Amino acid sequence: MSHSNRGLNEPFYKWIDDVRRAIRKEKELHEKLEFYNMKLIGYKGVSYDRIGSSGSRSSGDSELLYWLDKVDQLESIIHENRRVIVESIEFQKVLNCDEIAVYVNNMLQQNILKSDQTNIKKVKMMKQKIIRTWFSLSRNMINKKSC
């Protein structure tokens, strides 16, 4: 988004950027998780018979812990990504059909629908209405959290 679109609407456009990023990264993160899980398949379980022995920890155990940690970190990132996408889907439920088309095509830039026949002025007005709706919903969420 260009800076001219921002100003007072900065939080909304930051959220839009987060939604776009989450949508774009979703497939990549799941592929990475699948790769990490494949790495785990080749490892034996942690050996407990060496507990208390003077022998040092095998490198296999530390590698296993490394990949388990990577999987855990990635799953938390995927969970956060999913939360952002679900927020966007929930937000779309309060919009009407025309607003959803503007939101998805122009703001999220997904171009799911074919070229829109609406004029530019109408699209700009719908964008402003969408932004106002988002601000009122986010204000309501903040008020609910503080209670």
PDB file of C-alpha atoms in Angstrom:
ATOM      1  CA  MET A   1       0.000   0.000   0.000  1.00  0.00           C
ATOM      2  CA  SER A   2       1.293   3.454  -0.729  1.00  0.00           C
ATOM      3  CA  HIS A   3       1.639   6.026   2.024  1.00  0.00           C
ATOM      4  CA  SER A   4      -1.053   8.205   0.465  1.00  0.00           C
ATOM      5  CA  ASN A   5      -3.621   5.530   1.343  1.00  0.00           C
ATOM      6  CA  ARG A   6      -2.582   5.428   4.963  1.00  0.00           C
ATOM      7  CA  GLY A   7      -2.583   8.303   7.443  1.00  0.00           C
ATOM      8  CA  LEU A   8      -5.374   7.866   9.975  1.00  0.00           C
ATOM      9  CA  ASN A   9      -6.193   4.465   8.483  1.00  0.00           C
ATOM     10  CA  GLU A  10      -2.701   3.110   9.242  1.00  0.00           C
ATOM     11  CA  PRO A  11      -3.889   0.331  11.629  1.00  0.00           C
ATOM     12  CA  PHE A  12      -6.363  -0.944   9.039  1.00  0.00           C
ATOM     13  CA  TYR A  13      -3.776  -1.066   6.252  1.00  0.00           C
ATOM     14  CA  LYS A  14      -1.256  -2.713   8.577  1.00  0.00           C
ATOM     15  CA  TRP A  15      -3.891  -5.376   9.286  1.00  0.00           C
ATOM     16  CA  ILE A  16      -4.538  -5.762   5.525  1.00  0.00           C
ATOM     17  CA  ASP A  17      -0.779  -6.237   4.998  1.00  0.00           C
ATOM     18  CA  ASP A  18      -0.775  -8.890   7.739  1.00  0.00           C
ATOM     19  CA  VAL A  19      -3.707 -10.690   6.095  1.00  0.00           C
ATOM     20  CA  ARG A  20      -2.020 -10.628   2.676  1.00  0.00           C
ATOM     21  CA  ARG A  21       1.228 -11.916   4.161  1.00  0.00           C
ATOM     22  CA  ALA A  22      -0.594 -14.706   6.040  1.00  0.00           C
ATOM     23  CA  ILE A  23      -2.437 -15.818   2.908  1.00  0.00           C
ATOM     24  CA  ARG A  24       0.745 -15.706   0.841  1.00  0.00           C
ATOM     25  CA  LYS A  25       2.824 -17.625   3.409  1.00  0.00           C
ATOM     26  CA  GLU A  26       0.257 -20.280   4.347  1.00  0.00           C
ATOM     27  CA  LYS A  27       1.225 -22.876   1.726  1.00  0.00           C
ATOM     28  CA  GLU A  28       4.948 -22.269   2.219  1.00  0.00           C
ATOM     29  CA  LEU A  29       4.686 -22.794   5.985  1.00  0.00           C
ATOM     30  CA  HIS A  30       2.761 -26.060   5.591  1.00  0.00           C
ATOM     31  CA  GLU A  31       5.347 -27.331   3.092  1.00  0.00           C
ATOM     32  CA  LYS A  32       8.130 -26.446   5.527  1.00  0.00           C
ATOM     33  CA  LEU A  33       6.295 -28.258   8.344  1.00  0.00           C
ATOM     34  CA  GLU A  34       5.933 -31.326   6.141  1.00  0.00           C
ATOM     35  CA  PHE A  35       9.692 -31.188   5.422  1.00  0.00           C
ATOM     36  CA  TYR A  36      10.510 -30.944   9.142  1.00  0.00           C
ATOM     37  CA  ASN A  37       8.223 -33.880   9.907  1.00  0.00           C
ATOM     38  CA  MET A  38       9.980 -35.894   7.188  1.00  0.00           C
ATOM     39  CA  LYS A  39      13.303 -35.136   8.880  1.00  0.00           C
ATOM     40  CA  LEU A  40      11.902 -36.536  12.129  1.00  0.00           C
ATOM     41  CA  ILE A  41      10.938 -39.872  10.555  1.00  0.00           C
ATOM     42  CA  GLY A  42      14.568 -40.960  10.193  1.00  0.00           C
ATOM     43  CA  TYR A  43      15.496 -40.510  13.855  1.00  0.00           C
ATOM     44  CA  LYS A  44      15.396 -43.185  16.515  1.00  0.00           C
ATOM     45  CA  GLY A  45      13.727 -42.341  19.776  1.00  0.00           C
ATOM     46  CA  VAL A  46      15.640 -40.842  22.668  1.00  0.00           C
ATOM     47  CA  SER A  47      17.739 -43.483  24.383  1.00  0.00           C
ATOM     48  CA  TYR A  48      17.078 -43.698  28.125  1.00  0.00           C
ATOM     49  CA  ASP A  49      19.536 -46.504  28.930  1.00  0.00           C
ATOM     50  CA  ARG A  50      22.407 -43.993  28.881  1.00  0.00           C
ATOM     51  CA  ILE A  51      20.895 -41.958  31.725  1.00  0.00           C
ATOM     52  CA  GLY A  52      23.397 -41.764  34.554  1.00  0.00           C
ATOM     53  CA  SER A  53      26.186 -43.273  32.496  1.00  0.00           C
ATOM     54  CA  SER A  54      29.423 -41.433  31.962  1.00  0.00           C
ATOM     55  CA  GLY A  55      28.970 -41.487  28.189  1.00  0.00           C
ATOM     56  CA  SER A  56      28.189 -38.239  26.458  1.00  0.00           C
ATOM     57  CA  ARG A  57      24.898 -37.521  24.815  1.00  0.00           C
ATOM     58  CA  SER A  58      24.724 -38.862  21.278  1.00  0.00           C
ATOM     59  CA  SER A  59      24.482 -36.391  18.426  1.00  0.00           C
ATOM     60  CA  GLY A  60      21.272 -38.113  17.311  1.00  0.00           C
ATOM     61  CA  ASP A  61      19.495 -36.998  20.463  1.00  0.00           C
ATOM     62  CA  SER A  62      20.520 -33.371  20.021  1.00  0.00           C
ATOM     63  CA  GLU A  63      19.547 -33.438  16.350  1.00  0.00           C
ATOM     64  CA  LEU A  64      16.166 -34.892  17.271  1.00  0.00           C
ATOM     65  CA  LEU A  65      15.636 -32.147  19.843  1.00  0.00           C
ATOM     66  CA  TYR A  66      16.698 -29.559  17.259  1.00  0.00           C
ATOM     67  CA  TRP A  67      14.068 -30.729  14.749  1.00  0.00           C
ATOM     68  CA  LEU A  68      11.393 -31.044  17.440  1.00  0.00           C
ATOM     69  CA  ASP A  69      12.103 -27.448  18.443  1.00  0.00           C
ATOM     70  CA  LYS A  70      11.890 -26.339  14.790  1.00  0.00           C
ATOM     71  CA  VAL A  71       8.532 -28.108  14.397  1.00  0.00           C
ATOM     72  CA  ASP A  72       7.222 -26.480  17.577  1.00  0.00           C
ATOM     73  CA  GLN A  73       8.308 -22.990  16.456  1.00  0.00           C
ATOM     74  CA  LEU A  74       6.806 -23.473  13.014  1.00  0.00           C
ATOM     75  CA  GLU A  75       3.508 -24.752  14.423  1.00  0.00           C
ATOM     76  CA  SER A  76       3.178 -21.605  16.542  1.00  0.00           C
ATOM     77  CA  ILE A  77       3.817 -19.441  13.448  1.00  0.00           C
ATOM     78  CA  ILE A  78       1.210 -21.440  11.495  1.00  0.00           C
ATOM     79  CA  HIS A  79      -1.255 -21.011  14.371  1.00  0.00           C
ATOM     80  CA  GLU A  80      -0.746 -17.219  14.376  1.00  0.00           C
ATOM     81  CA  ASN A  81      -1.077 -17.118  10.569  1.00  0.00           C
ATOM     82  CA  ARG A  82      -4.306 -19.082  10.754  1.00  0.00           C
ATOM     83  CA  ARG A  83      -5.667 -16.689  13.400  1.00  0.00           C
ATOM     84  CA  VAL A  84      -5.078 -13.709  11.075  1.00  0.00           C
ATOM     85  CA  ILE A  85      -6.788 -15.475   8.163  1.00  0.00           C
ATOM     86  CA  VAL A  86      -9.769 -16.459  10.337  1.00  0.00           C
ATOM     87  CA  GLU A  87     -10.086 -12.823  11.490  1.00  0.00           C
ATOM     88  CA  SER A  88     -10.278 -11.774   7.841  1.00  0.00           C
ATOM     89  CA  ILE A  89     -12.934 -14.390   7.091  1.00  0.00           C
ATOM     90  CA  GLU A  90     -14.962 -13.306  10.129  1.00  0.00           C
ATOM     91  CA  PHE A  91     -14.658  -9.676   9.030  1.00  0.00           C
ATOM     92  CA  GLN A  92     -16.034 -10.576   5.591  1.00  0.00           C
ATOM     93  CA  LYS A  93     -19.172 -11.954   7.249  1.00  0.00           C
ATOM     94  CA  VAL A  94     -20.243  -8.436   8.303  1.00  0.00           C
ATOM     95  CA  LEU A  95     -19.810  -6.999   4.791  1.00  0.00           C
ATOM     96  CA  ASN A  96     -22.394  -7.090   2.008  1.00  0.00           C
ATOM     97  CA  CYS A  97     -21.676  -8.750  -1.371  1.00  0.00           C
ATOM     98  CA  ASP A  98     -20.385  -5.614  -3.113  1.00  0.00           C
ATOM     99  CA  GLU A  99     -18.142  -4.765  -0.171  1.00  0.00           C
ATOM    100  CA  ILE A 100     -16.752  -8.297  -0.096  1.00  0.00           C
ATOM    101  CA  ALA A 101     -15.892  -8.028  -3.797  1.00  0.00           C
ATOM    102  CA  VAL A 102     -14.074  -4.725  -3.198  1.00  0.00           C
ATOM    103  CA  TYR A 103     -12.362  -6.094  -0.089  1.00  0.00           C
ATOM    104  CA  VAL A 104     -11.107  -9.255  -1.795  1.00  0.00           C
ATOM    105  CA  ASN A 105     -10.275  -7.803  -5.222  1.00  0.00           C
ATOM    106  CA  ASN A 106      -8.976  -4.344  -4.400  1.00  0.00           C
ATOM    107  CA  MET A 107      -7.729  -4.539  -0.839  1.00  0.00           C
ATOM    108  CA  LEU A 108      -6.449  -8.101  -0.576  1.00  0.00           C
ATOM    109  CA  GLN A 109      -5.600  -8.002  -4.292  1.00  0.00           C
ATOM    110  CA  GLN A 110      -6.628 -11.594  -4.880  1.00  0.00           C
ATOM    111  CA  ASN A 111      -8.642 -10.913  -8.043  1.00  0.00           C
ATOM    112  CA  ILE A 112     -10.937 -13.867  -7.491  1.00  0.00           C
ATOM    113  CA  LEU A 113     -13.794 -12.212  -9.338  1.00  0.00           C
ATOM    114  CA  LYS A 114     -13.591 -11.030 -12.924  1.00  0.00           C
ATOM    115  CA  SER A 115     -12.996  -7.358 -13.568  1.00  0.00           C
ATOM    116  CA  ASP A 116     -15.432  -5.235 -11.650  1.00  0.00           C
ATOM    117  CA  GLN A 117     -17.758  -2.977 -13.624  1.00  0.00           C
ATOM    118  CA  THR A 118     -18.247  -0.547 -10.746  1.00  0.00           C
ATOM    119  CA  ASN A 119     -16.809   2.907 -11.177  1.00  0.00           C
ATOM    120  CA  ILE A 120     -13.786   4.159  -9.266  1.00  0.00           C
ATOM    121  CA  LYS A 121     -15.758   6.598  -7.126  1.00  0.00           C
ATOM    122  CA  LYS A 122     -18.077   3.848  -5.913  1.00  0.00           C
ATOM    123  CA  VAL A 123     -15.111   1.591  -5.119  1.00  0.00           C
ATOM    124  CA  LYS A 124     -13.435   4.371  -3.097  1.00  0.00           C
ATOM    125  CA  MET A 125     -16.642   4.967  -1.150  1.00  0.00           C
ATOM    126  CA  MET A 126     -16.950   1.247  -0.431  1.00  0.00           C
ATOM    127  CA  LYS A 127     -13.322   1.136   0.734  1.00  0.00           C
ATOM    128  CA  GLN A 128     -14.025   3.942   3.197  1.00  0.00           C
ATOM    129  CA  LYS A 129     -17.122   2.121   4.459  1.00  0.00           C
ATOM    130  CA  ILE A 130     -15.109  -1.087   4.864  1.00  0.00           C
ATOM    131  CA  ILE A 131     -12.451   0.798   6.828  1.00  0.00           C
ATOM    132  CA  ARG A 132     -15.068   2.379   9.096  1.00  0.00           C
ATOM    133  CA  THR A 133     -16.639  -1.037   9.664  1.00  0.00           C
ATOM    134  CA  TRP A 134     -13.249  -2.514  10.562  1.00  0.00           C
ATOM    135  CA  PHE A 135     -12.496   0.307  13.009  1.00  0.00           C
ATOM    136  CA  SER A 136     -15.874  -0.061  14.724  1.00  0.00           C
ATOM    137  CA  LEU A 137     -15.406  -3.836  15.034  1.00  0.00           C
ATOM    138  CA  SER A 138     -11.858  -3.504  16.355  1.00  0.00           C
ATOM    139  CA  ARG A 139     -13.020  -0.879  18.861  1.00  0.00           C
ATOM    140  CA  ASN A 140     -15.737  -3.275  20.050  1.00  0.00           C
ATOM    141  CA  MET A 141     -13.154  -6.063  20.436  1.00  0.00           C
ATOM    142  CA  ILE A 142     -10.892  -3.810  22.524  1.00  0.00           C
ATOM    143  CA  ASN A 143     -13.822  -2.824  24.749  1.00  0.00           C
ATOM    144  CA  LYS A 144     -14.750  -6.501  25.278  1.00  0.00           C
ATOM    145  CA  LYS A 145     -11.155  -7.391  26.209  1.00  0.00           C
ATOM    146  CA  SER A 146     -10.908  -4.577  28.766  1.00  0.00           C
ATOM    147  CA  CYS A 147     -14.087  -5.645  30.601  1.00  0.00           C
TER     148      CYS A 147
END
